[in-house]
């Protein structure tokens, strides 16, 4: 195939890793998947190819230097390979997902905290999800009739969020409150190109359950650190 | 005036914002005329709130009345909406484009936040911010490599993303007790090179003015 073999460095648990796979799968690009075993003990390969962020996913295409950052990878895959387009890239809403909804720090903290602190996060998240819900109205996918850039960007909502909710014993998203998002989630996770690179739900559940205590402990620590920052945007 | 109406471009912005300056520089690099609308961030206008209901922030580009938000998204939009103008993302090379997006994203994720912590915090927080700032600047210098600009020979996307922050270097230096020239001489040279471009010279404020602004902010927030 033109340009050389494609390899992805990923991690079973990671929805960001899935974004890269979903893009490749949707374009019909064959790739080899190299899974990190433990992100607390990262491989030489990962550190060598992503020295800046030291994170998954990483895309290796032939001899080129690595492409890093999941949304950058998705755009690269769309531009570098033939196949059904993921564009137009809805960069604004994809970024919104990373900063404010599903993939944001606040979302993660909402899962693993309790009481007043949790309620604060949940309130903001629910408002942001309402905005995202509006983007999915009346369409099968965010991209219209076909899975596109924003669908891939939002994949954590479809598959990882319900697992986290179950492990945390929290219900952030109900079909009553978010009918379009929930309908979209079903469509996305049953799509052929997506299904084959979704991490097995039962195994995700087992892995997250096993790490629940460490998630809670880290969340507590993160809250303490950020409350010392008093960061306000100008 | 007639030119502005023809292209229908307006920019909602705030004078000292490096994010807004990215857009101003991009518009000038492309030779696009636009109407600049200074916003009062303490008292946000109906126009701004309607144009950016999600984040309520500047910059916002209005193109024939339709809003585009988020500075790097605006810059990419300008490349796509005005294909006859000089492109900022490297054309026709997906890999180079991916690298450009990666480094612009790096600036977004790291620089502004670290800089803010540098002038707002004291003690351990401040010390950590200083260490991080040096690392960030060195990493960026590494990305620059031996090229004249981040994209190589041509001033491009990453240069646009980073150059407004060069006006903030003095502020970082004073609050961080560091020297960009000493830590990252190549980056300092790049900053000087960029400052020679009309689009940059016209749209950046003198570093002393930025420092004055930040000192004012500190007083306002009661941080001494």
XYZ file of C-alpha atoms in Angstrom:
458
model
C 0.000 0.000 0.000
C 1.191 3.473 -0.793
C 3.262 5.301 1.772
C 4.242 2.268 3.801
C 2.757 0.135 6.531
C 0.542 1.691 9.149
C 0.943 0.957 12.837
C -0.908 2.366 15.787
C 0.296 2.434 19.369
C -2.742 2.317 21.623
C -4.185 1.173 24.880
C -7.207 -1.060 25.419
C -8.885 1.253 27.950
C -8.433 4.475 26.026
C -11.208 6.162 24.039
C -8.556 8.440 22.510
C -6.816 5.359 21.178
C -10.149 4.199 19.747
C -10.542 7.466 17.805
C -7.404 6.660 15.814
C -8.581 3.104 15.125
C -12.084 4.204 14.179
C -10.679 6.650 11.645
C -8.437 3.973 10.076
C -11.220 1.429 10.111
C -13.710 3.830 8.541
C -11.250 4.636 5.751
C -10.572 0.953 5.202
C -6.859 1.300 5.965
C -5.227 -1.894 7.216
C -3.058 -1.356 10.277
C -1.128 -3.181 12.932
C -2.117 -2.396 16.486
C 0.507 -2.329 19.200
C -1.069 -2.192 22.631
C 0.636 -0.684 25.646
C 0.280 -3.071 28.553
C 0.481 -0.553 31.368
C 0.443 3.228 31.015
C 2.185 3.557 34.371
C 5.116 1.736 32.790
C 5.305 2.991 29.220
C 7.190 1.175 26.490
C 10.394 2.444 24.928
C 8.562 2.479 21.598
C 5.914 4.881 22.881
C 8.388 7.153 24.632
C 10.611 7.211 21.577
C 7.802 8.157 19.206
C 5.950 10.607 21.454
C 8.614 12.215 23.600
C 6.601 15.423 23.970
C 3.384 14.108 25.522
C 4.300 10.458 26.168
C 0.699 9.418 25.469
C -1.342 7.119 23.278
C -2.474 7.059 20.552
C 0.487 7.364 18.224
C 0.307 6.701 14.483
C 3.268 5.420 12.522
C 2.973 5.540 8.742
C 5.868 4.033 6.841
C 9.115 5.805 7.631
C 7.592 9.081 8.652
C 7.955 10.437 12.129
C 4.998 9.721 14.372
C 1.696 11.582 14.301
C 0.431 12.226 17.827
C -2.723 13.632 19.490
C -5.900 11.737 18.639
C -7.752 14.464 16.722
C -4.608 15.368 14.761
C -4.329 11.682 13.848
C -7.963 11.544 12.717
C -7.453 14.539 10.415
C -4.195 13.081 9.108
C -5.846 9.744 8.316
C -8.599 11.561 6.461
C -6.135 13.564 4.363
C -3.453 10.926 3.737
C -5.614 7.982 2.671
C -8.272 7.395 0.044
C -11.625 6.188 1.244
C -14.867 7.657 2.546
C -14.207 11.161 3.843
C -14.462 11.963 7.553
C -14.512 15.654 6.682
C -15.925 18.190 6.979
C -14.074 18.242 10.252
C -16.272 19.811 12.872
C -13.289 21.068 14.789
C -15.254 23.352 17.090
C -17.458 20.586 18.529
C -14.613 18.074 18.659
C -12.623 20.549 20.700
C -15.677 21.203 22.844
C -15.821 17.474 23.590
C -12.182 17.521 24.694
C -12.453 20.707 26.749
C -15.973 20.554 28.144
C -17.834 17.313 27.521
C -17.120 13.584 27.861
C -13.341 13.799 27.467
C -12.701 16.727 29.763
C -11.039 16.640 33.169
C -14.270 17.825 34.781
C -16.147 14.870 33.329
C -13.628 12.437 34.694
C -13.667 14.098 38.109
C -17.481 14.046 38.183
C -17.333 10.275 37.975
C -15.010 9.671 40.873
C -15.915 12.363 43.409
C -18.878 12.677 45.748
C -21.199 15.098 47.462
C -20.997 18.833 46.904
C -17.900 18.613 44.711
C -19.507 16.076 42.412
C -22.746 18.041 42.228
C -20.824 21.087 41.035
C -19.168 19.193 38.208
C -22.376 17.406 37.235
C -24.321 20.649 36.906
C -21.793 22.084 34.430
C -21.486 18.820 32.523
C -25.231 18.503 32.068
C -25.349 21.991 30.545
C -22.521 21.151 28.168
C -24.100 17.851 27.162
C -27.300 19.702 26.290
C -25.283 21.776 23.832
C -23.790 18.649 22.298
C -27.231 17.010 22.115
C -28.337 19.871 19.900
C -25.691 18.932 17.340
C -27.107 15.455 16.908
C -30.745 16.382 16.399
C -32.497 14.875 13.412
C -29.392 13.120 12.102
C -28.306 9.523 12.180
C -24.707 10.506 12.874
C -23.137 13.896 13.624
C -21.711 13.579 10.133
C -25.161 13.044 8.600
C -25.767 9.623 7.065
C -22.217 8.444 7.548
C -19.803 8.266 10.470
C -17.616 11.355 10.303
C -14.998 13.284 12.204
C -17.265 14.402 15.032
C -18.720 10.921 15.536
C -15.213 9.558 15.950
C -14.335 12.411 18.294
C -17.409 11.707 20.429
C -16.871 7.954 20.676
C -16.025 8.036 24.396
C -19.586 9.146 25.068
C -21.009 6.140 23.211
C -18.959 3.386 24.739
C -16.722 4.429 27.623
C -19.106 6.673 29.496
C -21.713 3.972 30.208
C -18.938 1.713 31.524
C -17.650 4.451 33.844
C -21.176 5.191 35.030
C -21.667 1.553 35.904
C -18.363 1.277 37.768
C -18.869 4.568 39.611
C -22.532 3.906 40.348
C -23.414 7.270 38.827
C -26.059 8.101 36.236
C -25.119 11.215 34.294
C -26.835 10.455 31.040
C -30.350 9.123 30.605
C -32.327 8.605 27.432
C -35.043 10.854 28.850
C -32.709 13.806 29.211
C -30.562 13.150 26.145
C -32.641 11.192 23.619
C -30.629 12.243 20.556
C -27.229 11.538 22.125
C -28.371 8.122 23.381
C -29.851 7.243 20.010
C -26.605 8.339 18.359
C -24.601 6.193 20.787
C -26.513 3.072 19.695
C -26.013 3.902 16.016
C -22.317 4.560 16.489
C -21.505 1.424 18.467
C -23.374 -0.827 16.040
C -21.657 0.572 12.939
C -19.520 -2.097 11.223
C -16.316 -0.104 10.911
C -16.582 1.025 14.521
C -17.606 -2.291 16.112
C -14.398 -4.020 15.138
C -12.234 -1.577 17.053
C -14.352 -1.032 20.137
C -12.769 -2.489 23.249
C -14.836 -5.354 24.620
C -17.341 -3.911 27.082
C -17.119 -6.674 29.653
C -13.366 -6.460 29.757
C -13.429 -2.664 30.017
C -15.857 -3.029 32.897
C -13.577 -5.512 34.656
C -10.481 -3.371 34.141
C -12.113 -0.135 35.289
C -13.705 -1.848 38.283
C -10.315 -3.147 39.339
C -8.910 0.389 39.218
C -11.834 2.200 40.788
C -10.016 2.880 44.049
C -7.052 4.429 42.272
C -9.388 6.607 40.134
C -11.076 7.884 43.302
C -7.750 8.547 45.011
C -6.323 10.410 41.998
C -9.494 12.485 41.656
C -9.244 13.538 45.285
C -5.631 14.533 44.717
C -6.439 16.456 41.523
C -9.142 18.469 43.267
C -6.713 19.453 45.994
C -4.077 20.567 43.506
C -6.451 22.564 41.314
C -8.034 24.379 44.225
C -4.600 25.833 44.946
C -4.357 27.312 41.479
C -7.296 29.718 41.431
C -6.980 29.839 37.685
C -9.340 32.225 36.025
C -9.385 32.918 32.331
C -8.880 36.539 31.393
C -14.616 50.299 3.848
C -15.976 48.983 0.567
C -13.453 46.129 0.647
C -14.572 45.073 4.101
C -18.215 44.929 3.105
C -17.359 42.819 0.042
C -15.676 40.069 1.992
C -18.006 40.512 4.951
C -15.390 39.789 7.607
C -15.613 41.069 11.153
C -13.429 40.128 14.106
C -14.693 40.349 17.684
C -11.535 40.699 19.709
C -9.733 42.158 22.726
C -6.638 44.238 22.129
C -4.057 42.306 24.161
C -5.369 38.789 23.468
C -2.718 36.602 21.850
C -5.527 34.385 20.530
C -7.138 37.347 18.818
C -3.786 38.433 17.441
C -3.404 35.062 15.736
C -6.494 35.879 13.707
C -5.389 39.453 12.938
C -2.023 38.206 11.725
C -3.603 35.460 9.619
C -6.013 37.946 8.004
C -3.151 40.310 7.172
C -0.928 37.515 5.846
C -3.782 36.645 3.505
C -4.425 40.240 2.510
C -8.020 40.022 3.716
C -9.682 43.202 4.925
C -11.966 43.028 7.922
C -13.748 45.152 10.454
C -12.144 45.026 13.900
C -14.612 45.228 16.774
C -13.018 45.691 20.200
C -14.991 43.927 22.926
C -15.467 44.877 26.566
C -14.883 41.573 28.353
C -16.148 42.881 31.682
C -19.431 43.734 30.042
C -19.962 41.358 27.119
C -21.991 42.597 24.201
C -25.152 41.006 22.840
C -23.262 40.470 19.594
C -20.516 38.470 21.304
C -22.921 36.409 23.393
C -25.016 35.598 20.342
C -21.978 34.804 18.210
C -20.319 32.575 20.801
C -23.007 31.320 23.153
C -20.984 28.235 24.041
C -17.793 29.847 25.335
C -18.685 33.563 25.399
C -15.075 34.327 24.480
C -13.111 36.205 21.886
C -11.871 35.934 19.233
C -14.886 35.321 17.045
C -14.756 35.729 13.284
C -17.992 36.697 11.581
C -18.056 35.839 7.895
C -21.164 37.257 6.238
C -22.686 37.173 9.705
C -21.832 33.521 10.440
C -19.607 33.016 13.494
C -16.449 30.933 13.629
C -14.970 30.501 17.117
C -11.660 29.324 18.582
C -8.539 31.023 17.210
C -6.855 28.028 15.550
C -10.139 26.942 14.050
C -10.564 30.474 12.676
C -7.093 30.363 11.099
C -7.810 26.993 9.464
C -11.183 28.264 8.318
C -9.516 31.234 6.602
C -7.232 28.817 4.718
C -10.241 26.818 3.562
C -12.678 29.660 2.878
C -10.158 31.754 0.945
C -8.147 29.207 -1.045
C -6.812 31.863 -3.424
C -4.872 33.506 -0.573
C -1.454 32.320 0.700
C -2.033 29.181 2.796
C -0.827 28.959 6.362
C -1.159 25.197 6.763
C 1.234 23.487 4.326
C -0.828 22.705 1.236
C -1.093 19.197 -0.178
C 1.084 17.483 2.419
C -0.978 15.647 5.013
C 2.023 14.748 7.108
C 3.348 18.296 7.305
C -0.185 19.464 8.116
C -0.431 16.923 10.928
C 2.865 18.141 12.364
C 1.708 21.747 12.141
C -1.568 20.932 13.907
C 0.310 19.005 16.581
C 2.590 21.928 17.444
C -0.168 24.532 17.349
C -2.122 22.260 19.691
C 0.956 22.034 21.931
C 1.111 25.839 22.204
C -2.597 25.880 23.062
C -2.370 23.156 25.672
C 0.740 24.363 27.436
C 1.915 27.924 27.020
C -0.897 30.248 28.071
C -1.853 28.227 31.127
C 1.729 27.924 32.344
C 2.298 31.648 31.752
C -0.807 32.465 33.755
C 0.368 30.350 36.660
C 3.744 32.055 36.461
C 2.301 35.508 37.132
C -0.515 34.447 39.459
C 1.063 31.987 41.839
C 3.646 32.114 44.578
C 5.756 29.525 46.370
C 5.704 25.949 45.078
C 3.146 26.670 42.389
C 5.304 29.452 41.023
C 8.465 27.356 41.144
C 6.768 24.556 39.267
C 5.423 26.975 36.666
C 8.910 28.363 36.115
C 10.377 24.892 35.558
C 7.557 24.026 33.172
C 7.920 27.294 31.259
C 11.592 26.618 30.550
C 10.723 23.095 29.414
C 7.944 24.334 27.144
C 10.175 26.954 25.523
C 12.973 24.426 25.029
C 10.566 21.921 23.505
C 9.323 24.563 21.094
C 12.880 25.465 20.192
C 13.465 21.778 19.457
C 10.478 21.770 17.142
C 11.813 24.838 15.347
C 15.057 23.014 14.617
C 17.275 24.701 12.064
C 14.444 26.225 10.039
C 13.806 29.937 9.658
C 10.220 29.300 10.700
C 8.381 26.333 12.214
C 7.171 25.263 8.795
C 10.655 25.562 7.273
C 11.229 28.402 4.862
C 7.721 29.807 4.949
C 5.932 31.603 7.795
C 2.981 29.382 8.567
C 0.398 27.934 10.929
C 2.602 27.198 13.936
C 4.364 30.553 13.617
C 0.964 32.269 13.659
C -0.079 30.193 16.670
C 3.018 31.077 18.691
C 4.142 34.540 17.609
C 1.609 36.556 19.651
C 3.130 35.034 22.784
C 6.490 36.598 21.952
C 5.059 39.854 23.332
C 4.531 37.939 26.570
C 8.132 36.705 26.826
C 9.166 39.817 28.744
C 6.357 39.228 31.248
C 7.352 35.584 31.639
C 10.973 36.635 32.039
C 10.229 39.171 34.757
C 7.820 36.966 36.709
C 9.863 33.842 36.144
C 13.281 35.359 36.574
C 14.448 33.735 33.376
C 15.881 34.800 30.040
C 14.455 33.475 26.773
C 17.592 34.642 24.968
C 19.737 32.611 27.330
C 17.549 29.475 27.558
C 16.451 29.358 23.914
C 18.592 31.545 21.655
C 17.150 30.038 18.453
C 13.613 30.747 19.616
C 14.609 34.313 20.498
C 16.101 34.704 17.003
C 12.907 33.324 15.462
C 10.885 35.885 17.425
C 13.027 38.715 16.011
C 12.644 37.329 12.516
C 8.860 37.221 12.853
C 8.775 40.767 14.191
C 10.113 41.950 10.832
C 6.990 40.795 9.061
C 4.474 43.585 8.517
C 1.550 41.431 9.704
C 3.315 40.763 13.004
C 4.768 44.250 13.522
C 1.356 45.777 12.951
C -0.609 43.493 15.270
C 1.557 42.884 18.300
C 1.806 45.328 21.166
C 5.195 46.198 22.699
C 6.189 43.728 25.443
C 6.253 46.542 28.033
C 2.603 47.241 27.330
C 1.702 43.579 27.907
C 3.693 43.619 31.159
C 1.848 46.756 32.235
C -1.477 45.057 31.452
C -0.573 42.002 33.554
C 0.555 44.166 36.458
C -2.820 45.867 36.257
C -4.558 42.483 36.301
C -2.603 41.437 39.368
C -3.715 44.560 41.208
C -7.295 44.018 40.110
C -7.311 40.442 41.382
C -5.549 41.514 44.561
C -2.485 39.372 43.915
C 0.721 40.919 45.169
